[in-house]
Each structure stands twice: as structure tokens, then as C-alpha cells.
JSON list of C-alpha atoms in Angstrom, two decimals:
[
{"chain": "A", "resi": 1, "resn": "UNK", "atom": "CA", "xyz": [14.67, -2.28, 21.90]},
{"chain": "A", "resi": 2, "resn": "UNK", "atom": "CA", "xyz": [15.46, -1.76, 18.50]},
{"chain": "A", "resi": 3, "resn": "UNK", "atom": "CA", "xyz": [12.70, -0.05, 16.52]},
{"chain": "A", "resi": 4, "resn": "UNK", "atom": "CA", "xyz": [10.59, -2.25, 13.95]},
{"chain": "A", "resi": 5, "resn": "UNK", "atom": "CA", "xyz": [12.33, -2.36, 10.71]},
{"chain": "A", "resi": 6, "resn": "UNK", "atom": "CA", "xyz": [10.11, -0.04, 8.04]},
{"chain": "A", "resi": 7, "resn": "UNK", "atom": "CA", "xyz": [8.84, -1.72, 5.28]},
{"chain": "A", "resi": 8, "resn": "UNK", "atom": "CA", "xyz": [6.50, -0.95, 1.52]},
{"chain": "A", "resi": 9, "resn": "UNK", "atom": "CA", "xyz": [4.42, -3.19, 0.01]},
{"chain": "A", "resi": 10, "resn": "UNK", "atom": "CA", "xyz": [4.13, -1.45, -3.33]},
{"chain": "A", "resi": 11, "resn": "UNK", "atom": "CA", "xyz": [1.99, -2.80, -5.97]},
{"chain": "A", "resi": 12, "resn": "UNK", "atom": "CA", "xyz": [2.29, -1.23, -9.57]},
{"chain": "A", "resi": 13, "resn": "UNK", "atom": "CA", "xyz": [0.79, -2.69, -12.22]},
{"chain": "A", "resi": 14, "resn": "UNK", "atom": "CA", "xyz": [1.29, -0.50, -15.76]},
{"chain": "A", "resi": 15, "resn": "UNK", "atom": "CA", "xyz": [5.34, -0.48, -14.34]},
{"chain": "A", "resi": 16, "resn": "UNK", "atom": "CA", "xyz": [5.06, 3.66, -13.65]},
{"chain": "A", "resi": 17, "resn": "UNK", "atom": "CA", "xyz": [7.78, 5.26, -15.52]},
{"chain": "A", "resi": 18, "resn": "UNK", "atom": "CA", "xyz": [8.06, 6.98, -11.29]},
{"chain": "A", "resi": 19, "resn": "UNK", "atom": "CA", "xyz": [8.63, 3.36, -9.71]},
{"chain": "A", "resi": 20, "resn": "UNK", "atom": "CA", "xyz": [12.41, 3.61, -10.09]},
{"chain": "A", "resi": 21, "resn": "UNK", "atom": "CA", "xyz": [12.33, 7.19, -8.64]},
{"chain": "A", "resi": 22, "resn": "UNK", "atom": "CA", "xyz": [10.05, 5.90, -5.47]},
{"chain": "A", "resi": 23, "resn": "UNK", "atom": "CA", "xyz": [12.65, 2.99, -4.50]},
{"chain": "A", "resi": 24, "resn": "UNK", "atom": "CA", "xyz": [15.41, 5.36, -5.11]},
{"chain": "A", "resi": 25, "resn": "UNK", "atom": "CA", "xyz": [13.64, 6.91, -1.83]},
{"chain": "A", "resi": 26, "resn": "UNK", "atom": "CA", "xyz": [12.55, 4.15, -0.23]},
{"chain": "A", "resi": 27, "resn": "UNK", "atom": "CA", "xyz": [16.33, 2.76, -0.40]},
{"chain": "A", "resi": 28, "resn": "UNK", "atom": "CA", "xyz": [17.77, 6.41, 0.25]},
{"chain": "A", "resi": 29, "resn": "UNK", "atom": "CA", "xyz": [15.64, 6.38, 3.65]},
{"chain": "A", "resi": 30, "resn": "UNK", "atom": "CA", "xyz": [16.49, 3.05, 4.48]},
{"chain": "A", "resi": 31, "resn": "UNK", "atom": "CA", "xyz": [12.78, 0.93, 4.07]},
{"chain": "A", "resi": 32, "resn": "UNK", "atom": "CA", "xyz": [12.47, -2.03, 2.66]},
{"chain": "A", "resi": 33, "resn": "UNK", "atom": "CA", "xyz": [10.35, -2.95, -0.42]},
{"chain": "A", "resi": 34, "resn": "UNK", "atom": "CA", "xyz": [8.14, -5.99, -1.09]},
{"chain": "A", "resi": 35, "resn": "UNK", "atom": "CA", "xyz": [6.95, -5.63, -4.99]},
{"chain": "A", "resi": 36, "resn": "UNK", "atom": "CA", "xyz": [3.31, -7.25, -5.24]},
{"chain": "A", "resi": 37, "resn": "UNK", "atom": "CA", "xyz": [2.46, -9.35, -8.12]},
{"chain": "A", "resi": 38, "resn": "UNK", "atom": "CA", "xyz": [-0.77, -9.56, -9.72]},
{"chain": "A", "resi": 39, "resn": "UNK", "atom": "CA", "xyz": [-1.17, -13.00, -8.39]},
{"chain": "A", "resi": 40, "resn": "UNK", "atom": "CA", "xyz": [-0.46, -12.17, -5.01]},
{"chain": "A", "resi": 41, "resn": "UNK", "atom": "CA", "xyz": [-3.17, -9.77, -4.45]},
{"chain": "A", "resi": 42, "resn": "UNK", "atom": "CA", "xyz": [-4.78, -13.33, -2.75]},
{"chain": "A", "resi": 43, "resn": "UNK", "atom": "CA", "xyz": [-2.97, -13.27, -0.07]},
{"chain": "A", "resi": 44, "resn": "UNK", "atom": "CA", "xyz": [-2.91, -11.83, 3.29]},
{"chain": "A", "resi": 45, "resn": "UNK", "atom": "CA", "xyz": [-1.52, -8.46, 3.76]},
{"chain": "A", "resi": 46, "resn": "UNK", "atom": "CA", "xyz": [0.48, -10.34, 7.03]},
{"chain": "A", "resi": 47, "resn": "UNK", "atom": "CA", "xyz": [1.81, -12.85, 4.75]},
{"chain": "A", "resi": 48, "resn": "UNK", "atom": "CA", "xyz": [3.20, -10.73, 2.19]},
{"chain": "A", "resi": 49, "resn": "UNK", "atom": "CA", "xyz": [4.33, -8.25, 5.33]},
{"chain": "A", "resi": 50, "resn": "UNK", "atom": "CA", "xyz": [6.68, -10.75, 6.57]},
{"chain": "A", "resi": 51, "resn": "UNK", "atom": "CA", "xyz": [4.40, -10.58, 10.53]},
{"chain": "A", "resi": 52, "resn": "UNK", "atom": "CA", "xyz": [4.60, -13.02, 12.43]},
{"chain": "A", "resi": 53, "resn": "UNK", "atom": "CA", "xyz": [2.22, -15.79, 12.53]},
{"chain": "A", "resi": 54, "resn": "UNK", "atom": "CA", "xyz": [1.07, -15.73, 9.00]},
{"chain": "A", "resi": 55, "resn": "UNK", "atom": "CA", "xyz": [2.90, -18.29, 6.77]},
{"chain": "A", "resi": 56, "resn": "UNK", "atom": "CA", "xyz": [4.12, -17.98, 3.89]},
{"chain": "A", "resi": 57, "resn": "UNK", "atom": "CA", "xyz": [1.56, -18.05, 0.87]},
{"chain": "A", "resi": 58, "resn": "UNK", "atom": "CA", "xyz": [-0.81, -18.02, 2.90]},
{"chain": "A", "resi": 59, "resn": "UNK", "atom": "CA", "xyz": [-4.08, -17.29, 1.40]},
{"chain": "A", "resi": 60, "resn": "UNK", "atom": "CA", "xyz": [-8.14, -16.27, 2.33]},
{"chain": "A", "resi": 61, "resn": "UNK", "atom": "CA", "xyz": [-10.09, -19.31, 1.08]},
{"chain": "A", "resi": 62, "resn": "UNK", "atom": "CA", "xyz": [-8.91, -19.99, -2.13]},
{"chain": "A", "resi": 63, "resn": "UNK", "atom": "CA", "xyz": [-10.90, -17.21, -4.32]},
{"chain": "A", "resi": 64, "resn": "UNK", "atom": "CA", "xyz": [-12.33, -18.33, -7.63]},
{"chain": "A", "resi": 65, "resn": "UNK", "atom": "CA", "xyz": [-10.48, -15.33, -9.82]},
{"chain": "A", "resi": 66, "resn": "UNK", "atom": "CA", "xyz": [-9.41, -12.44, -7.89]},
{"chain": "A", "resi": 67, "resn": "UNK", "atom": "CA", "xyz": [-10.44, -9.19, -10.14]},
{"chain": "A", "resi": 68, "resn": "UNK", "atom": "CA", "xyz": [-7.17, -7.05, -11.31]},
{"chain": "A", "resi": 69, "resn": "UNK", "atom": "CA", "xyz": [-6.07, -4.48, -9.25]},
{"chain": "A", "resi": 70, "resn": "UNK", "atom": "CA", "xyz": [-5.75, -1.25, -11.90]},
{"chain": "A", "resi": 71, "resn": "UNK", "atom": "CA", "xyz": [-4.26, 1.29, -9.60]},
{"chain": "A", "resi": 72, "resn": "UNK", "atom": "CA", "xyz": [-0.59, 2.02, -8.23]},
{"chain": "A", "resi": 73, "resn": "UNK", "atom": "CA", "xyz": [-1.00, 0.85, -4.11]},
{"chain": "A", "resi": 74, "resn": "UNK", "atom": "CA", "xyz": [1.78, 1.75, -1.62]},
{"chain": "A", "resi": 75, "resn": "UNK", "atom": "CA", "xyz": [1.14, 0.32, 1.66]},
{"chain": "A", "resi": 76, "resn": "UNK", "atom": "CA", "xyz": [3.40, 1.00, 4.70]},
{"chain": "A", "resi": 77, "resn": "UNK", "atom": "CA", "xyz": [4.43, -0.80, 7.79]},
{"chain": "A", "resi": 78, "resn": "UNK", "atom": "CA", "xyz": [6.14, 0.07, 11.01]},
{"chain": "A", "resi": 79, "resn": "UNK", "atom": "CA", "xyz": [5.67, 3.78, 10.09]},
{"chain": "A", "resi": 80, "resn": "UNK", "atom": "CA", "xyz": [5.77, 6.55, 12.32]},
{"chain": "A", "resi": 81, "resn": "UNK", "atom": "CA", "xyz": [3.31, 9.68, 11.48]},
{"chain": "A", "resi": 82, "resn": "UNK", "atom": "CA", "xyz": [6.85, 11.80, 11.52]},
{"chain": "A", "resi": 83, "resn": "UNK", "atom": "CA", "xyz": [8.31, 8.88, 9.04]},
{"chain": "A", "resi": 84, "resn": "UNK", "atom": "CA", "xyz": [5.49, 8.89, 6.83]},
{"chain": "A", "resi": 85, "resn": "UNK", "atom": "CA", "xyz": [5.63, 12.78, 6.86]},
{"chain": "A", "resi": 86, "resn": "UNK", "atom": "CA", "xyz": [9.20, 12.69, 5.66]},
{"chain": "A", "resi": 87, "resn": "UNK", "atom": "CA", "xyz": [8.70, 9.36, 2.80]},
{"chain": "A", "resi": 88, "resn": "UNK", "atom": "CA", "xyz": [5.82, 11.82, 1.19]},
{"chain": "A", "resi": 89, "resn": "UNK", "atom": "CA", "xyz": [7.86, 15.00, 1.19]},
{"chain": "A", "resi": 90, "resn": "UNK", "atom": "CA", "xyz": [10.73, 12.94, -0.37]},
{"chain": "A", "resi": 91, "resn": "UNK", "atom": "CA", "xyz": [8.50, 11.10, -3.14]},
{"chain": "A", "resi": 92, "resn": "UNK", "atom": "CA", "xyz": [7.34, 15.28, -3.71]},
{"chain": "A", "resi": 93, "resn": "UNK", "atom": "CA", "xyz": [10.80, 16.49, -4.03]},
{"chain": "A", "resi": 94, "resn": "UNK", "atom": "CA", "xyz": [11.39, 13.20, -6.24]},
{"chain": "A", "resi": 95, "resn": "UNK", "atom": "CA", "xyz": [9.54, 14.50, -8.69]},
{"chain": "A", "resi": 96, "resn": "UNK", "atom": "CA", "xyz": [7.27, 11.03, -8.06]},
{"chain": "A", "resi": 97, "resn": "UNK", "atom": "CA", "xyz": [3.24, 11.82, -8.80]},
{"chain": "A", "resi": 98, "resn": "UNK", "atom": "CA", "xyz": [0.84, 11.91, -5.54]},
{"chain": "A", "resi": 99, "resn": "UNK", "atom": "CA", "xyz": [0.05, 7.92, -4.88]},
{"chain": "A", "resi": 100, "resn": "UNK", "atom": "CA", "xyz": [-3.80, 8.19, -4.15]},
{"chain": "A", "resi": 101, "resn": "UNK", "atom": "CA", "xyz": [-4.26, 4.91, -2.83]},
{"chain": "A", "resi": 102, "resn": "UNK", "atom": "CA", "xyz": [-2.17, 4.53, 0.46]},
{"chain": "A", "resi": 103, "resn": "UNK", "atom": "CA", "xyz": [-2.47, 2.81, 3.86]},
{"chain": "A", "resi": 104, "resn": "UNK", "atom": "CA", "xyz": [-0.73, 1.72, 6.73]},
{"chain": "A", "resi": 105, "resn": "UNK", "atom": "CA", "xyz": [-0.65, -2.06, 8.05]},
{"chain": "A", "resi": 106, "resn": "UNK", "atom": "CA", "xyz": [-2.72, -2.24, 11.00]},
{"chain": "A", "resi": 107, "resn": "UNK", "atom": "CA", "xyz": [-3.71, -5.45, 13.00]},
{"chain": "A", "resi": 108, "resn": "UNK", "atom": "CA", "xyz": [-7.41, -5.16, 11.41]},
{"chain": "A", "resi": 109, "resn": "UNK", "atom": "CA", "xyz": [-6.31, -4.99, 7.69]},
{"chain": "A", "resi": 110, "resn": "UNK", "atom": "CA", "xyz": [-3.19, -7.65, 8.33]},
{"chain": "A", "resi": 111, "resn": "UNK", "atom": "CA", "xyz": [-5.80, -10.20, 8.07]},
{"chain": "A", "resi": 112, "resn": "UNK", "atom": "CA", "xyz": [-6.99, -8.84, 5.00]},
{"chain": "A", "resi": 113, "resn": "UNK", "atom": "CA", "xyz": [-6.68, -10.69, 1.54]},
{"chain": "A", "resi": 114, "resn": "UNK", "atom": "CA", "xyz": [-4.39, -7.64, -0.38]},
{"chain": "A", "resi": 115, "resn": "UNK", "atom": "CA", "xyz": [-7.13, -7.40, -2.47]},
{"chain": "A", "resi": 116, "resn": "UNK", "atom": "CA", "xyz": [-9.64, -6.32, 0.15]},
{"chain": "A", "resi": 117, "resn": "UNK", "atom": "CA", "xyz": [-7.22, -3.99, 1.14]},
{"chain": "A", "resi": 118, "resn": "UNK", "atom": "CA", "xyz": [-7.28, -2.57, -1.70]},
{"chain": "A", "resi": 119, "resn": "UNK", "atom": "CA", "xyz": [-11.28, -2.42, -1.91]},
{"chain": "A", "resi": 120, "resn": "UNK", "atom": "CA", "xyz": [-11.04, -0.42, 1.50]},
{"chain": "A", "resi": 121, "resn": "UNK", "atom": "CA", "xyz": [-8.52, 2.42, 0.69]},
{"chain": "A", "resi": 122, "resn": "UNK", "atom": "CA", "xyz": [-10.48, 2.96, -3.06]},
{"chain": "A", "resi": 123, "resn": "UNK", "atom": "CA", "xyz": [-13.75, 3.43, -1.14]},
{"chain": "A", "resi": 124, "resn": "UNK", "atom": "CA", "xyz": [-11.91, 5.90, 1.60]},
{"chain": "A", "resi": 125, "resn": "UNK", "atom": "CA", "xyz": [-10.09, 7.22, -1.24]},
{"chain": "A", "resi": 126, "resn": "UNK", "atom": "CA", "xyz": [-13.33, 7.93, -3.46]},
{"chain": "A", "resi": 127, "resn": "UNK", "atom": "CA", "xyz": [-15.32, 9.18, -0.11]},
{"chain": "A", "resi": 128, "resn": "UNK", "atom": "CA", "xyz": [-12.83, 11.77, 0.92]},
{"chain": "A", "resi": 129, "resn": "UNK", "atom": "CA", "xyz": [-12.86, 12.93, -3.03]},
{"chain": "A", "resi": 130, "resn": "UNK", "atom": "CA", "xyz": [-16.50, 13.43, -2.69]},
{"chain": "A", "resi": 131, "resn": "UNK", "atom": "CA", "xyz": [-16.24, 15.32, 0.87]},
{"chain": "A", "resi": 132, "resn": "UNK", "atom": "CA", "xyz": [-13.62, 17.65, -0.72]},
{"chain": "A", "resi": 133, "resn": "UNK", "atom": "CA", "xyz": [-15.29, 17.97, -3.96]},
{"chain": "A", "resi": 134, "resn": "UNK", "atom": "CA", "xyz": [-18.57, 18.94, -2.13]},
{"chain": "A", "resi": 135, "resn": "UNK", "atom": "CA", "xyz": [-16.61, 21.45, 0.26]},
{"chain": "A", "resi": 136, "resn": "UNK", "atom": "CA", "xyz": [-15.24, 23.60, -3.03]},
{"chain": "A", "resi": 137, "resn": "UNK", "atom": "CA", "xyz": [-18.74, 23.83, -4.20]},
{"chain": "A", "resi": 138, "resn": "UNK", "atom": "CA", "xyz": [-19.54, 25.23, -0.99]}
]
């Protein structure tokens, strides 16, 4: 069986003056990007993955106004840990700034609205920060 075709949901919303150097890798190492909009931070992380059994534009109960997502998100599916190794030593030698909020697609977070997604990894993101702040004080 073939193995799963790799793919990046990358959401950047000030256009990082790095986002041409981080699909320069992403095309260099053969994974395929999906660009997020603004608008589609609605929808289902499956939907805008491409899995199956999510359609497309598919959408959590329509929300109200969905709150802007400020931060550069890079979100990875079909990854290996020895793949995802290799993407973030490439995006290093790239010269392409440490992404802080990442994830991988999982069957929990498919289901996900993007947004809440993004909710999820800020709040690991911010927690781990703390932990390691905390262990330099000692």
C-alpha cells in the first residue's frame, strides 16, 4: 500500500515575509499545501484536510462571527515523527522562524472547527511556555 500522501494546512495571516521560504520546503520535500483563509477558520479541520467523509464546506453549526485567528498555524497530516523531524530541520536550515503553534491531524481534532483547533494548540502552546519558564527559574 502506498503511504498516505503528506499534506500542510498552513494558515498565515500578516503574509510572513518566511511563507515563500516554508513552501519552498514543503514543495522541495514533496507535501502538499492547503493555504487557510480567514473565512475558513469555520470549518472542519477534515473538510479543509481533504479526509474522507467530510464534505466539502462543511461547517460546525453555523457560528455567529468566528474571532480572527492572529497567529501563523501550520498543521500537518499523514506525518511520520521521522518526517516531521526532517520538515523542522529543513524550515531551520531555511532560515524560516520557529512556528509556535503546530499540530498534527488526529481523528479527535479532524472534527474540530479550525478555529478550535487553533484554541487547543495556543493553550498547549502557552502551558508548555509556563512549564519551561518555571523550570529556568528553578
Amino acid at each position: 500500500m502506498a503511504p498516505l500522501r503528506e499534506m500542510v494546512l498552513y494558515y498565515n495571516p500578516d503574509q510572513s515575509p518566511y511563507a515563500a521560504k516554508l513552501k519552498g520546503v514543503l514543495v522541495r520535500m514533496g507535501i502538499r499545501i492547503k493555504n487557510i483563509a480567514p473565512e475558513q477558520t469555520g470549518e472542519l479541520v477534515g473538510t479543509l484536510a481533504g479526509m474522507p467523509g467530510y464534505a466539502e464546506g462543511e461547517e460546525q453549526r453555523k457560528q455567529e462571527s468566528i474571532p480572527q485567528i492572529p497567529e501563523e498555524i501550520l498543521v500537518m497530516k499523514n506525518f511520520t515523527g521521522h518526517r516531521i523531524d526532517a520538515l523542522l530541520l529543513n524550515l531551520r536550515k531555511a532560515g524560516v522562524p520557529k512556528i509556535a503553534l503546530k499540530a498534527v491531524i488526529t481523528e479527535q481534532n479532524s472534527r474540530w472547527p479550525f478555529y478550535q483547533l487553533y484554541e487547543e494548540i495556543k493553550k498547549e502552546h502557552l502551558a508548555m511556555t509556563a512549564a519551561e519558564t518555571e523550570k529556568e527559574r528553578g
